[in-house]
Short mmCIF file of C-alpha atoms in Angstrom, two decimals:
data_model
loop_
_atom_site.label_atom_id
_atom_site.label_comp_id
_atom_site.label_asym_id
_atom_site.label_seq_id
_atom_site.Cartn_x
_atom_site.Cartn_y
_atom_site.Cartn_z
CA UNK P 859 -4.24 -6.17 -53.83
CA UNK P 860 -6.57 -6.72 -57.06
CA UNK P 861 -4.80 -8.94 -59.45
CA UNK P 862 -5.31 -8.08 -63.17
CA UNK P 863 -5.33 -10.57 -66.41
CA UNK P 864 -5.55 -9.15 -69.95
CA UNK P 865 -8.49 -10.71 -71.60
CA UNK P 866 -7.87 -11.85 -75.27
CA UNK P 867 -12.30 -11.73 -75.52
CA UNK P 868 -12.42 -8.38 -74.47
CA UNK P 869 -9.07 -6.67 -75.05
CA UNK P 870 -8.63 -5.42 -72.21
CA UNK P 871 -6.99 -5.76 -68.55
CA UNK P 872 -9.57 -6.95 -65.83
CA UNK P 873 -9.39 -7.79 -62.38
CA UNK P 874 -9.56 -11.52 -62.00
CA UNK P 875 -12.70 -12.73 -60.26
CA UNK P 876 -12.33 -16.70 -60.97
CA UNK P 877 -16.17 -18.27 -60.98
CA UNK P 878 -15.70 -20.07 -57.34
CA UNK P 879 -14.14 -18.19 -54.54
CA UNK P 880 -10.62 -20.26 -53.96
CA UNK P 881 -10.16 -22.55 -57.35
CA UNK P 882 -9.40 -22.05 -60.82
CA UNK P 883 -9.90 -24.12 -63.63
CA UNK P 884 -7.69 -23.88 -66.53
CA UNK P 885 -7.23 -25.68 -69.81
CA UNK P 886 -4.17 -25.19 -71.87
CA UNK P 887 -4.08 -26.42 -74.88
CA UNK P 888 -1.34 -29.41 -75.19
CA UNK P 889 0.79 -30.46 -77.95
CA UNK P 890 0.38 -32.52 -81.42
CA UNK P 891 2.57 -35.20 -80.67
CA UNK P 892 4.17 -36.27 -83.88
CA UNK P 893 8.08 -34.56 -82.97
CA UNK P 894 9.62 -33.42 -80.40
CA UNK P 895 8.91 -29.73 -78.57
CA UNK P 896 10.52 -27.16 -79.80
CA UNK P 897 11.61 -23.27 -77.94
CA UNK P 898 7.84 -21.72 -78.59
CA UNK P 899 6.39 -24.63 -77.28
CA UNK P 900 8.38 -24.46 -74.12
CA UNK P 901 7.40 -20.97 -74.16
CA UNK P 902 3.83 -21.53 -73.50
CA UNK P 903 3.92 -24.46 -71.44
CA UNK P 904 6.88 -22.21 -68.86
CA UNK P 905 3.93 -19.27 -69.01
CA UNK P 906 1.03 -21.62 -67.87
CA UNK P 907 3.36 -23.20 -65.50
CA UNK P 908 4.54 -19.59 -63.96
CA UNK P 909 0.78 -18.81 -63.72
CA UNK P 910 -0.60 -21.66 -62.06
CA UNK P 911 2.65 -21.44 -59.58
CA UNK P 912 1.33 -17.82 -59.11
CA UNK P 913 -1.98 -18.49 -58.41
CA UNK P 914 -1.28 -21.17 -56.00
CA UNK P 915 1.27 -18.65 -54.00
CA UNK P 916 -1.88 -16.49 -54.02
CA UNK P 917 -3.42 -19.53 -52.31
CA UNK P 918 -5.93 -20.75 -54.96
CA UNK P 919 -6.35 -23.85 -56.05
CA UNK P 920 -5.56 -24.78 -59.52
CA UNK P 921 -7.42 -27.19 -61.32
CA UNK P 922 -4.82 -27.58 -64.54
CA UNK P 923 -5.91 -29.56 -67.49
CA UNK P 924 -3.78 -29.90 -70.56
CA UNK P 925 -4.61 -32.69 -73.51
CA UNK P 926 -2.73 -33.96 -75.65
CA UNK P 927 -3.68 -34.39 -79.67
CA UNK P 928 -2.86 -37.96 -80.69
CA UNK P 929 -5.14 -38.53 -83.78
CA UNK P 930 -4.62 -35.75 -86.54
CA UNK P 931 -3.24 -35.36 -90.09
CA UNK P 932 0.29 -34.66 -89.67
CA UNK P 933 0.18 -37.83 -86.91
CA UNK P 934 -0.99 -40.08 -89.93
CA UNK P 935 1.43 -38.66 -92.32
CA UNK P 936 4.17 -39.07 -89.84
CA UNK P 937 3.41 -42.92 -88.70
CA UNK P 938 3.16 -43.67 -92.79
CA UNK P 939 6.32 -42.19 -93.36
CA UNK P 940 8.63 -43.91 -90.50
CA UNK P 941 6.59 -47.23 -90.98
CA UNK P 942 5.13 -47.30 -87.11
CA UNK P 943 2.20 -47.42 -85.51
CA UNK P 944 0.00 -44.64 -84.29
CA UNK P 945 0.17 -45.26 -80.76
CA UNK P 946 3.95 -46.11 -80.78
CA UNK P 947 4.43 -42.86 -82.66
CA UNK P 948 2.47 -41.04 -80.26
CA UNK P 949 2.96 -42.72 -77.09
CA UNK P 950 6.90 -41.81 -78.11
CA UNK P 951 6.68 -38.36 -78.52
CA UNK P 952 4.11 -37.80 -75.19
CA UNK P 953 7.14 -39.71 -73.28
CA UNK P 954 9.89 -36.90 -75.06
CA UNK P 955 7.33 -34.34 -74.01
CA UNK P 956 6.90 -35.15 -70.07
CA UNK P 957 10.99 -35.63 -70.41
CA UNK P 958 11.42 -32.11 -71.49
CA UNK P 959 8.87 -30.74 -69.01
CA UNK P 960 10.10 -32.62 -65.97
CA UNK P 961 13.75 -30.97 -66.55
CA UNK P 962 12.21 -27.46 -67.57
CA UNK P 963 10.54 -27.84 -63.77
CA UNK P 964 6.67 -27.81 -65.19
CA UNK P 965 4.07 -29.29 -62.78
CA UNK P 966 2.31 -31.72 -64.03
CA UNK P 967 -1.79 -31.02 -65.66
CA UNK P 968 -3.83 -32.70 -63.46
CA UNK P 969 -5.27 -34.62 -66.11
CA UNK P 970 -3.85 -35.48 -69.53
CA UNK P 971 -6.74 -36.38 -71.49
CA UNK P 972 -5.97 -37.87 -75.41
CA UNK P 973 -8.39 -37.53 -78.20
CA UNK P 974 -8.54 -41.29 -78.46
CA UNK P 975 -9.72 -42.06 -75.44
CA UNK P 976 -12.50 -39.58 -75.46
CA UNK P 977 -14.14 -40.57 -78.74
CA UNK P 978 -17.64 -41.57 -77.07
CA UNK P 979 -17.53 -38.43 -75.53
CA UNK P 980 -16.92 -36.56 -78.28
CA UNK P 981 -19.83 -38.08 -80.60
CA UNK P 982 -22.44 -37.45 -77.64
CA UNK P 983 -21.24 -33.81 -77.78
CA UNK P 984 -21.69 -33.57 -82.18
CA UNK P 985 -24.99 -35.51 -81.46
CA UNK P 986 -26.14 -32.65 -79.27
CA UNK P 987 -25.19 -29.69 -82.00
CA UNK P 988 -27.29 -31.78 -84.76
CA UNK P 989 -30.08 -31.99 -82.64
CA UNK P 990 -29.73 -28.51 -82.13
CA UNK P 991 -29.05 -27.35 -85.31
CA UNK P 992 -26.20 -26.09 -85.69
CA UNK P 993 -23.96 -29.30 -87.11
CA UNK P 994 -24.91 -31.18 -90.06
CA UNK P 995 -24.17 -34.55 -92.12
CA UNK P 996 -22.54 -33.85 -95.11
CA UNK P 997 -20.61 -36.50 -97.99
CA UNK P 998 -17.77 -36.72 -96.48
CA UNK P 999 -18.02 -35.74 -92.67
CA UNK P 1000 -20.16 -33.77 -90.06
CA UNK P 1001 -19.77 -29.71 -90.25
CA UNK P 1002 -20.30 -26.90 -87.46
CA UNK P 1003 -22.85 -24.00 -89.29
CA UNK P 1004 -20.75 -21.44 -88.38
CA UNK P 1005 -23.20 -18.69 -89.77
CA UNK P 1006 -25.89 -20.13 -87.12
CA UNK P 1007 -23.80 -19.03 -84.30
CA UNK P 1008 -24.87 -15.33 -83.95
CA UNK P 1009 -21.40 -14.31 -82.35
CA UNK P 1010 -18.81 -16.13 -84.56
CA UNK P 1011 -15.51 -14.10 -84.31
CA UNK P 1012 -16.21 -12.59 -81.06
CA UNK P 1013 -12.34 -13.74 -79.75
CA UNK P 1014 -10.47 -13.27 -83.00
CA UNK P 1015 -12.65 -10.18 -84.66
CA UNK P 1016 -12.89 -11.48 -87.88
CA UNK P 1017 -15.35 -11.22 -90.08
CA UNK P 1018 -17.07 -14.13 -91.66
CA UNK P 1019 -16.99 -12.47 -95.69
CA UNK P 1020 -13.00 -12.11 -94.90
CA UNK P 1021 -10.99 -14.36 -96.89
CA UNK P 1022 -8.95 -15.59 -94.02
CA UNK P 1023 -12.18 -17.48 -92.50
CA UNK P 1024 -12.96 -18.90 -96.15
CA UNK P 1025 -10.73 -22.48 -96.44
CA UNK P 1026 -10.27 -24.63 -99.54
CA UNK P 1027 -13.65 -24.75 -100.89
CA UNK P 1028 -15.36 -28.19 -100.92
CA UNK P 1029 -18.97 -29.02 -102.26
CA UNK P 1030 -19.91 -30.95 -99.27
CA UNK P 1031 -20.42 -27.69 -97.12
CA UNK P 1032 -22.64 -25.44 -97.06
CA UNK P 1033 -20.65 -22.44 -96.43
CA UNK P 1034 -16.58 -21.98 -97.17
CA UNK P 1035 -16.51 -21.09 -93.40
CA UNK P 1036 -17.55 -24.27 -91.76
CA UNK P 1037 -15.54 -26.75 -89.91
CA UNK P 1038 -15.16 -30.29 -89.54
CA UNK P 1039 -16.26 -31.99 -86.11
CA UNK P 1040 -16.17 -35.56 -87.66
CA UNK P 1041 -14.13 -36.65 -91.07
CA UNK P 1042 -15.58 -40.13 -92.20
CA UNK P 1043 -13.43 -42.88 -93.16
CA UNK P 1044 -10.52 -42.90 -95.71
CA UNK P 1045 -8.11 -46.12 -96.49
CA UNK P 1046 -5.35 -46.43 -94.20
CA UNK P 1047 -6.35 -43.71 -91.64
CA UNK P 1048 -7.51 -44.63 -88.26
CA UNK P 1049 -11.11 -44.96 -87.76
CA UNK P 1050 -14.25 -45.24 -85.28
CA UNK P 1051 -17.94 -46.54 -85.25
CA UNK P 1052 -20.28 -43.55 -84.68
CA UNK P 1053 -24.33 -43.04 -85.53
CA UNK P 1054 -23.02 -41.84 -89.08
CA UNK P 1055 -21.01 -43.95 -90.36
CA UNK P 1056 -17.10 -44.77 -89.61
CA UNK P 1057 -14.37 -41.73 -88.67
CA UNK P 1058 -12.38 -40.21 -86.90
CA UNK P 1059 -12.70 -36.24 -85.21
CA UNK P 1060 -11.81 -33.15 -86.20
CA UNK P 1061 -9.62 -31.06 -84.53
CA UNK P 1062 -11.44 -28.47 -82.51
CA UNK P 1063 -13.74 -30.41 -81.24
CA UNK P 1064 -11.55 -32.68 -78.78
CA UNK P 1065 -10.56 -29.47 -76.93
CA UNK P 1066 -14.25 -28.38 -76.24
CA UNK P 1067 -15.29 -32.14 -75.31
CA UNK P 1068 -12.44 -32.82 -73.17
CA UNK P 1069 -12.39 -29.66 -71.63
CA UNK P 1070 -16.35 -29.57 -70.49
CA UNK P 1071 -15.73 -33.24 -69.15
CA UNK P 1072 -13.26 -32.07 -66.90
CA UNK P 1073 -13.88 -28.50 -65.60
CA UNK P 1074 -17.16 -28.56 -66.33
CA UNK P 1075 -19.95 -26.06 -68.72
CA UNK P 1076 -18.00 -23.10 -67.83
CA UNK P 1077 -14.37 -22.17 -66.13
CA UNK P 1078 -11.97 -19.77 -65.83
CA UNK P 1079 -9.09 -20.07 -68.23
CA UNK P 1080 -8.17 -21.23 -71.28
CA UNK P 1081 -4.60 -20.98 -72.81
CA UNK P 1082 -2.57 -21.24 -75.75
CA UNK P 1083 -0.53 -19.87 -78.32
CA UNK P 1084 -1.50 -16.72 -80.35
CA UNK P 1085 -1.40 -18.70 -83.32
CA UNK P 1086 -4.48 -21.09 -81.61
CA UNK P 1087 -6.82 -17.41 -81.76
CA UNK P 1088 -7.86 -18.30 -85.05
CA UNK P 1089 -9.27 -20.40 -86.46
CA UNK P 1090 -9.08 -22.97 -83.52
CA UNK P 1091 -10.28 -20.78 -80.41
CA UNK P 1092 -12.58 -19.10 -82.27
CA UNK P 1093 -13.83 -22.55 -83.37
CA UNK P 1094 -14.17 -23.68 -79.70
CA UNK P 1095 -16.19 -21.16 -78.76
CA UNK P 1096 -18.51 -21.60 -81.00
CA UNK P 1097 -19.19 -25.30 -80.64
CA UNK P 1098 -19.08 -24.65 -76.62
CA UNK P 1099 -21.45 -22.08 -76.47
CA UNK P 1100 -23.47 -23.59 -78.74
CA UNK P 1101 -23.70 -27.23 -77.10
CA UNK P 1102 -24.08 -25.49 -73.80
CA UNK P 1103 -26.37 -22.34 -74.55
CA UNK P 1104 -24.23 -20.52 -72.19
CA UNK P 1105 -21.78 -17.59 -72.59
CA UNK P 1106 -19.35 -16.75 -72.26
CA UNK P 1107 -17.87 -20.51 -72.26
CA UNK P 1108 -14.19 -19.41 -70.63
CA UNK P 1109 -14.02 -16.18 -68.43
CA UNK P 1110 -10.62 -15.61 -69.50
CA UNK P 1111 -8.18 -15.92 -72.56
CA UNK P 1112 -4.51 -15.80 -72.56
CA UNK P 1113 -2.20 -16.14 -75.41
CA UNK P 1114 1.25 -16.44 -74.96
CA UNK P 1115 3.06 -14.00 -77.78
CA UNK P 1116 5.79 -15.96 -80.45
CA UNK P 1117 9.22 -17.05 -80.16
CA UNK P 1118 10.99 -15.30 -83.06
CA UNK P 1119 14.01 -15.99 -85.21
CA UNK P 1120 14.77 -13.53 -87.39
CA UNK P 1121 11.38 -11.59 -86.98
CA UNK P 1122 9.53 -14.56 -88.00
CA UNK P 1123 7.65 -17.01 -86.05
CA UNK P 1124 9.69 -20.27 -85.20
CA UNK P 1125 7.79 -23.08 -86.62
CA UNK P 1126 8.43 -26.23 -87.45
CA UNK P 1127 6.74 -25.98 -91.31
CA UNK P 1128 9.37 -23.00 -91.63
CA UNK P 1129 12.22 -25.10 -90.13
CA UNK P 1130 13.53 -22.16 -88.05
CA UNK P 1131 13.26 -24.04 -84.57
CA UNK P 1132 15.15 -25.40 -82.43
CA UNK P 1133 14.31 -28.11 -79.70
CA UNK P 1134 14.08 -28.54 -76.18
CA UNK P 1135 16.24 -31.27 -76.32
CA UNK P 1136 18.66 -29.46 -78.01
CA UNK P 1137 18.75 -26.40 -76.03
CA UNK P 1138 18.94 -28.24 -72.48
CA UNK P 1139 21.89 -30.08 -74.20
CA UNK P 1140 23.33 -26.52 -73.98
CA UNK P 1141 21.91 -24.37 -71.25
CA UNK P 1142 20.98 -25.36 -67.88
CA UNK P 1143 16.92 -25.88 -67.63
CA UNK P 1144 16.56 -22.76 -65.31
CA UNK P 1145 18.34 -20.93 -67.88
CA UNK P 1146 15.71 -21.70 -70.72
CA UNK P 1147 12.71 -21.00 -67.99
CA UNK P 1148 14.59 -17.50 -66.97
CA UNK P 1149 15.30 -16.28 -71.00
CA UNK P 1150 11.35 -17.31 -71.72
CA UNK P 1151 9.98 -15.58 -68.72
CA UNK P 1152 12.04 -12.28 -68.95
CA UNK P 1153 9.91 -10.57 -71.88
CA UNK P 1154 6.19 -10.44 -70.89
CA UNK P 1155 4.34 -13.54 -72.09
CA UNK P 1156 1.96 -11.46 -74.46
CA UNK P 1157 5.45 -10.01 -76.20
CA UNK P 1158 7.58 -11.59 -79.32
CA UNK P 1159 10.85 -13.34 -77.57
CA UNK P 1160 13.76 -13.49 -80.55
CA UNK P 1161 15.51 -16.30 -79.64
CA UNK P 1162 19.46 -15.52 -79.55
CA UNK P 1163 22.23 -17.22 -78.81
CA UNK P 1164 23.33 -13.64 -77.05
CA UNK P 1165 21.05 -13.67 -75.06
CA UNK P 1166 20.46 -16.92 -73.55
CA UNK P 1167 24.24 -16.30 -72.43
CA UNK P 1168 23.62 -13.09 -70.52
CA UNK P 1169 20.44 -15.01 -69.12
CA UNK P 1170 23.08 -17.88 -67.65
CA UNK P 1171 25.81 -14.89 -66.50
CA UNK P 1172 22.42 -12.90 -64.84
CA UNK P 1173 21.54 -16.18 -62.76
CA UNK P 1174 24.93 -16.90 -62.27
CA UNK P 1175 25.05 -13.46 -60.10
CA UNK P 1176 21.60 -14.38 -58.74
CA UNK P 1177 23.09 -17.33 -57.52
CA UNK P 1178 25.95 -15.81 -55.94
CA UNK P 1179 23.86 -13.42 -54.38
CA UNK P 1180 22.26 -16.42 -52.67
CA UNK P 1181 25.56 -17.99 -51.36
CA UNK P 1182 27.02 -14.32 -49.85
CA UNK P 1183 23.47 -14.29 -47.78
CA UNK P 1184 24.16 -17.40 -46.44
CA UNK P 1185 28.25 -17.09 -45.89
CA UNK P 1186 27.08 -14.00 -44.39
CA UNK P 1187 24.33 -15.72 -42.02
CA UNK P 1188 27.21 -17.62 -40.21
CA UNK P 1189 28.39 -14.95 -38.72
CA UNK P 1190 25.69 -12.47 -38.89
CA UNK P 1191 24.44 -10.91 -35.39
CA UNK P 1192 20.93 -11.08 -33.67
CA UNK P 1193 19.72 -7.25 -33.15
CA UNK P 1194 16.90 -6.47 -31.11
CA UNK P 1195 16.84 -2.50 -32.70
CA UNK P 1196 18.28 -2.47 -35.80
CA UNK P 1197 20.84 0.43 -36.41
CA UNK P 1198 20.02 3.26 -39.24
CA UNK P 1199 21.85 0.84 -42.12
CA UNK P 1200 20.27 -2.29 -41.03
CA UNK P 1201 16.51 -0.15 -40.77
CA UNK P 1202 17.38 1.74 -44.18
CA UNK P 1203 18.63 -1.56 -46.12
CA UNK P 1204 15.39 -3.64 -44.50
CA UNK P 1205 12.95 -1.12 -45.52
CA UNK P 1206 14.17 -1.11 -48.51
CA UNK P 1207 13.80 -4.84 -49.02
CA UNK P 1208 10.21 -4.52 -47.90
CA UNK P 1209 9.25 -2.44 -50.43
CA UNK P 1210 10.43 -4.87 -52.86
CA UNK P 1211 8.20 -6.72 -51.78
CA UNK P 1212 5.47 -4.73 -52.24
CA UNK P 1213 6.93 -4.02 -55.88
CA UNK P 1214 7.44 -7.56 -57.22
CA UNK P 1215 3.96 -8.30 -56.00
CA UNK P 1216 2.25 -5.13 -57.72
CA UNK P 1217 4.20 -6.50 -61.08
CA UNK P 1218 2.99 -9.66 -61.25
CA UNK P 1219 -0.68 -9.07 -60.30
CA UNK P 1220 -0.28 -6.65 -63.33
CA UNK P 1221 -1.22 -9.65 -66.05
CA UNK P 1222 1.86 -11.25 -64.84
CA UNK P 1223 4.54 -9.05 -65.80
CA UNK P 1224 7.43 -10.54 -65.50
CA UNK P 1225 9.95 -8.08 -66.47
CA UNK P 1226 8.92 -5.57 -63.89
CA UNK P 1227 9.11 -8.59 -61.17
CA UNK P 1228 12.33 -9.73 -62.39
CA UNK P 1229 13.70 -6.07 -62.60
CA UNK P 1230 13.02 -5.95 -58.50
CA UNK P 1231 15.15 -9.07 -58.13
CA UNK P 1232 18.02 -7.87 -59.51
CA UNK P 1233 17.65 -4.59 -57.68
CA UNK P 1234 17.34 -6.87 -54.40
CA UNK P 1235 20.40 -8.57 -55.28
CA UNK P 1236 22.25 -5.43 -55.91
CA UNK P 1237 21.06 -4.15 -52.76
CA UNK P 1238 22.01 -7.10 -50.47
CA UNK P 1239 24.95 -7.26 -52.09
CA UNK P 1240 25.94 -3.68 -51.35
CA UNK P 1241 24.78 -4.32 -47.40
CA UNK P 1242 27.13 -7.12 -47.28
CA UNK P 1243 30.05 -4.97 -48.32
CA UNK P 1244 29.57 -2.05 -46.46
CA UNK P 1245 28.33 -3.22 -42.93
CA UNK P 1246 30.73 -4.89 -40.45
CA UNK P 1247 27.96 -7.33 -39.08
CA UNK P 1248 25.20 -7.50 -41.24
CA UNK P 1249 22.03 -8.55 -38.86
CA UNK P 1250 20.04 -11.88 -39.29
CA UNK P 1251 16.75 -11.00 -39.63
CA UNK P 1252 18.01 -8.39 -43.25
CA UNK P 1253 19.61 -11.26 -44.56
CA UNK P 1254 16.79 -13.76 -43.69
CA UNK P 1255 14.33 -11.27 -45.48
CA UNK P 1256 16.13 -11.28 -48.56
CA UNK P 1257 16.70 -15.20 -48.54
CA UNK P 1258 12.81 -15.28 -47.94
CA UNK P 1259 12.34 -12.75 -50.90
CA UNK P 1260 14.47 -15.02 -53.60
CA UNK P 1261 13.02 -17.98 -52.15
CA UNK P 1262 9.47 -16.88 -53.14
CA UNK P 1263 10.90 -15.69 -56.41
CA UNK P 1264 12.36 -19.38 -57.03
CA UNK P 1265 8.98 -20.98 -56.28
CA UNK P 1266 6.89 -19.06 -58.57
CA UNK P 1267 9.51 -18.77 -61.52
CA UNK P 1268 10.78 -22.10 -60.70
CA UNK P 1269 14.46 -21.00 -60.48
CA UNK P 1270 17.25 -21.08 -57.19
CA UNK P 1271 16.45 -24.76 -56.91
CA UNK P 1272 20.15 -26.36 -56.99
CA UNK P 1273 20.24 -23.84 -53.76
CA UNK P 1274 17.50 -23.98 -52.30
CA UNK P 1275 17.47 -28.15 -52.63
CA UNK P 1276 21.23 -27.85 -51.19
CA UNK P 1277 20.17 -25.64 -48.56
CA UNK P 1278 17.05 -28.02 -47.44
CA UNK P 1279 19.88 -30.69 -46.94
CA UNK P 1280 21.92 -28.12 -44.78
CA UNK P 1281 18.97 -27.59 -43.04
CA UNK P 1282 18.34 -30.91 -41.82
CA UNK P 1283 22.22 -31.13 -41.00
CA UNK P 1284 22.02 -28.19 -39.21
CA UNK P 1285 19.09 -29.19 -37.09
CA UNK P 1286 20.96 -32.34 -36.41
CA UNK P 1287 23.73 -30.24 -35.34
CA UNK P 1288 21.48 -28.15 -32.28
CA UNK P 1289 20.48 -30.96 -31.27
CA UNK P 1290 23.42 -33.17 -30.39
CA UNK P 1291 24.59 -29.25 -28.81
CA UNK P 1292 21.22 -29.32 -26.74
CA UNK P 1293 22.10 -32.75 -25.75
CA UNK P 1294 25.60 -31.85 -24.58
CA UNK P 1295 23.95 -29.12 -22.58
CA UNK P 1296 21.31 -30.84 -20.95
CA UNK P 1297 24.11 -33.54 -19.83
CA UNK P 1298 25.80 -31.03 -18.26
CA UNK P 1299 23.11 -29.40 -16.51
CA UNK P 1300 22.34 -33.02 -15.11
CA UNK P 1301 26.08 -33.21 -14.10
CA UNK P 1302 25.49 -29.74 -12.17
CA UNK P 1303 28.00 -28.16 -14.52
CA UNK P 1304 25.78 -25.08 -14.86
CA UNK P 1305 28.28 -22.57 -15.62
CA UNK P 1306 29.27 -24.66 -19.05
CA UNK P 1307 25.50 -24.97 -19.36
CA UNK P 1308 24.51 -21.64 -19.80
CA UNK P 1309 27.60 -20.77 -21.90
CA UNK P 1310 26.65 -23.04 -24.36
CA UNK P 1311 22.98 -21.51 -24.35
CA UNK P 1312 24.65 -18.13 -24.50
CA UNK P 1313 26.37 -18.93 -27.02
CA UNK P 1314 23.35 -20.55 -29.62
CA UNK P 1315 21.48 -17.35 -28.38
CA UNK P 1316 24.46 -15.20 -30.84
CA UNK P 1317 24.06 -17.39 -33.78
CA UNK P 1318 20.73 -17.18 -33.45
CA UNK P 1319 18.66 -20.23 -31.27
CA UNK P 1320 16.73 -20.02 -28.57
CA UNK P 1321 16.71 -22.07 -25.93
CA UNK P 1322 13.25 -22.70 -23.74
CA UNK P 1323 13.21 -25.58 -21.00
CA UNK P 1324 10.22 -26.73 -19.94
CA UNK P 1325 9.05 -29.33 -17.43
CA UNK P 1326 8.66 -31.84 -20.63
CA UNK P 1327 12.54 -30.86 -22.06
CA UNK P 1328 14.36 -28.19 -23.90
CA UNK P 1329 12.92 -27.14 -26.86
CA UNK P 1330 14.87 -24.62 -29.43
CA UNK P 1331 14.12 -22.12 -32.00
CA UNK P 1332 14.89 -20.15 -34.38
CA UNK P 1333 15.02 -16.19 -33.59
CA UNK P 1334 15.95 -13.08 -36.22
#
């Protein structure tokens, strides 16, 4: 089954060949940490996380990198305003960040690089672009040339002569268009040594630095925000490809579309968000994950109070679902030929199968994949009602079926956490039975004996013994 990713370079769906055979490497683009996260934050970071968990189902490996930006303008503004440090502003709000993400369930990045440890590596790489051209030392910092990079607006389509490329105009560069890599010095901002003169980086250029130290001159994905396609993607490229002379830089692109209140983008400089913390205070974390994954991640989400209540009433039922399976599992019966229902009702869960995967290797379309679930629960649910002894191995296909969809959309785990505990108990539980049994066969009680193993074959266990003991399993 060919798994498809739409391409923000391209514009277009394409079947995703990553550059080695069993790993990807992707870089996400972390967070400014100067306030807490808000919803369209969580949005991207609960995409990335629902990808990777994908990709690793699909058995690759995923090589996740996400940074974090700890040295830019609204960091300094911030620390001058509450009187603190840099680092104890920062180091705060990268704490509130991993506190947010370990109750949304995100796996961690692999690495967590910061801008300020990376400033050596970040001057080699602006070294390399003004030996090679393309940078250049102006009054008051270092510039990227952007009209000396042949492709320039290759990701975003816009044309250099457009007014949205043109910033504030300033003297010191050449062309309206170019960007900083490295600001020199001004009172009271932080500051390093470097070959021309004291400074600190820009912004784009810790991404394309600290990304080529870690996954290396070229990789496979690299994620964001919409609002990141311009001008800061865009930017990347251009530096990468440049420093590297190879292209394309990334293989693939993905944006994740806006959250939306009121049609417009929430955003802190609008003051139309609301945080993590504050919506966890209200909603359960696999709430949030489940209202942020249920539009497809290239789509506008309008947040809505509304809405993230039908999201906790549709899990509710989800989760019910989960406990009739296994209330229903006690009792359920072990059938060698399934009758007509049973065959119709686990056919029909097998093509659900077939359906939720088919969605999701569809540039992750989570809709269409949660649309299956529900009709899986509705089916089950119907099964339960209508047949006298539902059989084991239906009901253990469907619990197999919502415990792949908890794993990738990192729902189900109260359950499925419970159910690991019940698991051990029940294994306990066999084998204090086996026990029994065995003591009785020693005791020559071998009519007891084999009732007991007659009666662990109806629920469902096995019984094998062998010259080195009894061993049990689990049959459907």
């Amino acid at each position: 089954m060919l798994m498809k990713i739409y391409n923000t370079l391209t514009k277009k769906k394409e079947e995703f060949k990553p550059l080695e055979k069993l790993v990807v490497k992707m870089y996400v683009c972390g967070p400014t940490v100067y306030d807490d996260a808000h919803l369209g934050h969580g949005r991207t970071y609960i995409v990335f996380d629902l990808i990777r968990r994908y990709l690793e189902h699909r058995n690759y490996i995923v090589k996740f990198v996400m940074n974090f930006t700890d040295i830019d303008d609204k960091i300094i503004d911030r620390s001058k305003k509450e009187g603190v440090s840099i680092e104890d502003l920062t180091n705060r709000y990268i704490k509130s960040f991993f506190e947010d993400m370990e109750k949304l369930r995100v796996k961690g990045a692999n690495v967590y690089p910061k801008v300020s440890e990376h400033i050596d590596d970040i001057i080699q790489f602006i070294d390399v672009l003004i030996k090679k051209g393309y940078a250049y030392i102006s009054k008051d910092g270092i510039y990227f040339h952007v009209r000396k990079f042949k492709n320039y607006g290759k990701l975003s389509n816009v044309k250099l002569d457009e007014k949205k490329v043109h910033r504030v105009k300033d003297l010191n560069k050449r062309d309206p268009a170019d960007f900083a890599l490295w600001k020199f010095v001004k009172p009271g901002e932080p500051s390093w040594d470097s070959p021309w003169g004291r400074g600190r980086p820009g912004w784009h250029i810790e991404c394309s630095t600290m990304a080529i130290k870690y996954l290396g001159e070229c990789f496979d994905i690299h994620g964001g925000g919409s609002d990141l396609i311009f001008p800061h993607h865009e930017n990347e490229i251009a530096q990468s490809e440049a420093y590297t002379g190879k292209s394309p830089w990334v293989k693939y692109w993905i944006h994740t579309g806006f959250v939306t209140v009121n049609d417009e983008k929430m955003s802190k400089s609008l003051e139309n968000y609301v945080t993590l913390k504050e919506i966890l205070r209200r909603y359960e974390p696999e709430v949030v994950r489940l209202f942020l994954l249920q539009r497809h991640y290239r789509s506008p989400l309008e947040y809505s109070e509304e809405e993230l209540r039908d999201t906790a009433n549709a899990l509710e039922r989800l989760y019910n679902t989960l406990e009739n399976i296994e209330a229903m599992l006690r009792d359920a019966e072990v059938k060698y030929r399934l009758e007509k229902d049973d065959r119709e009702v686990y056919d029909t869960l097998t093509n659900f199968w077939a359906k939720f995967y088919s969605a999701m290797d569809e540039d992750f379309n989570t809709p269409e994949a949660l649309k299956c679930v529900f009709e899986v629960s509705s089916c089950i649910n119907r099964y339960i009602t209508v047949s006298n002894r539902p059989t084991r191995s239906t009901l253990l296909l469907a619990k197999d079926f919502f415990k792949v969809v908890g794993e990738i959309f990192g729902i189900f785990n109260k359950y499925y956490e419970s159910s690991q505990g019940e698991d051990e108990e029940f294994k306990r539980l066999v084998d204090m039975v086996v026990n029994i049994r065995n003591k009785l066969r020693r005791e020559k009680n071998y009519s007891l004996a084999d009732e007991i193993r007659e009666m662990l074959k109806k629920v469902g266990i096995q019984l094998e013994d062998t010259p080195k003991g009894t061993i049990w399993k689990k049959i459907v």
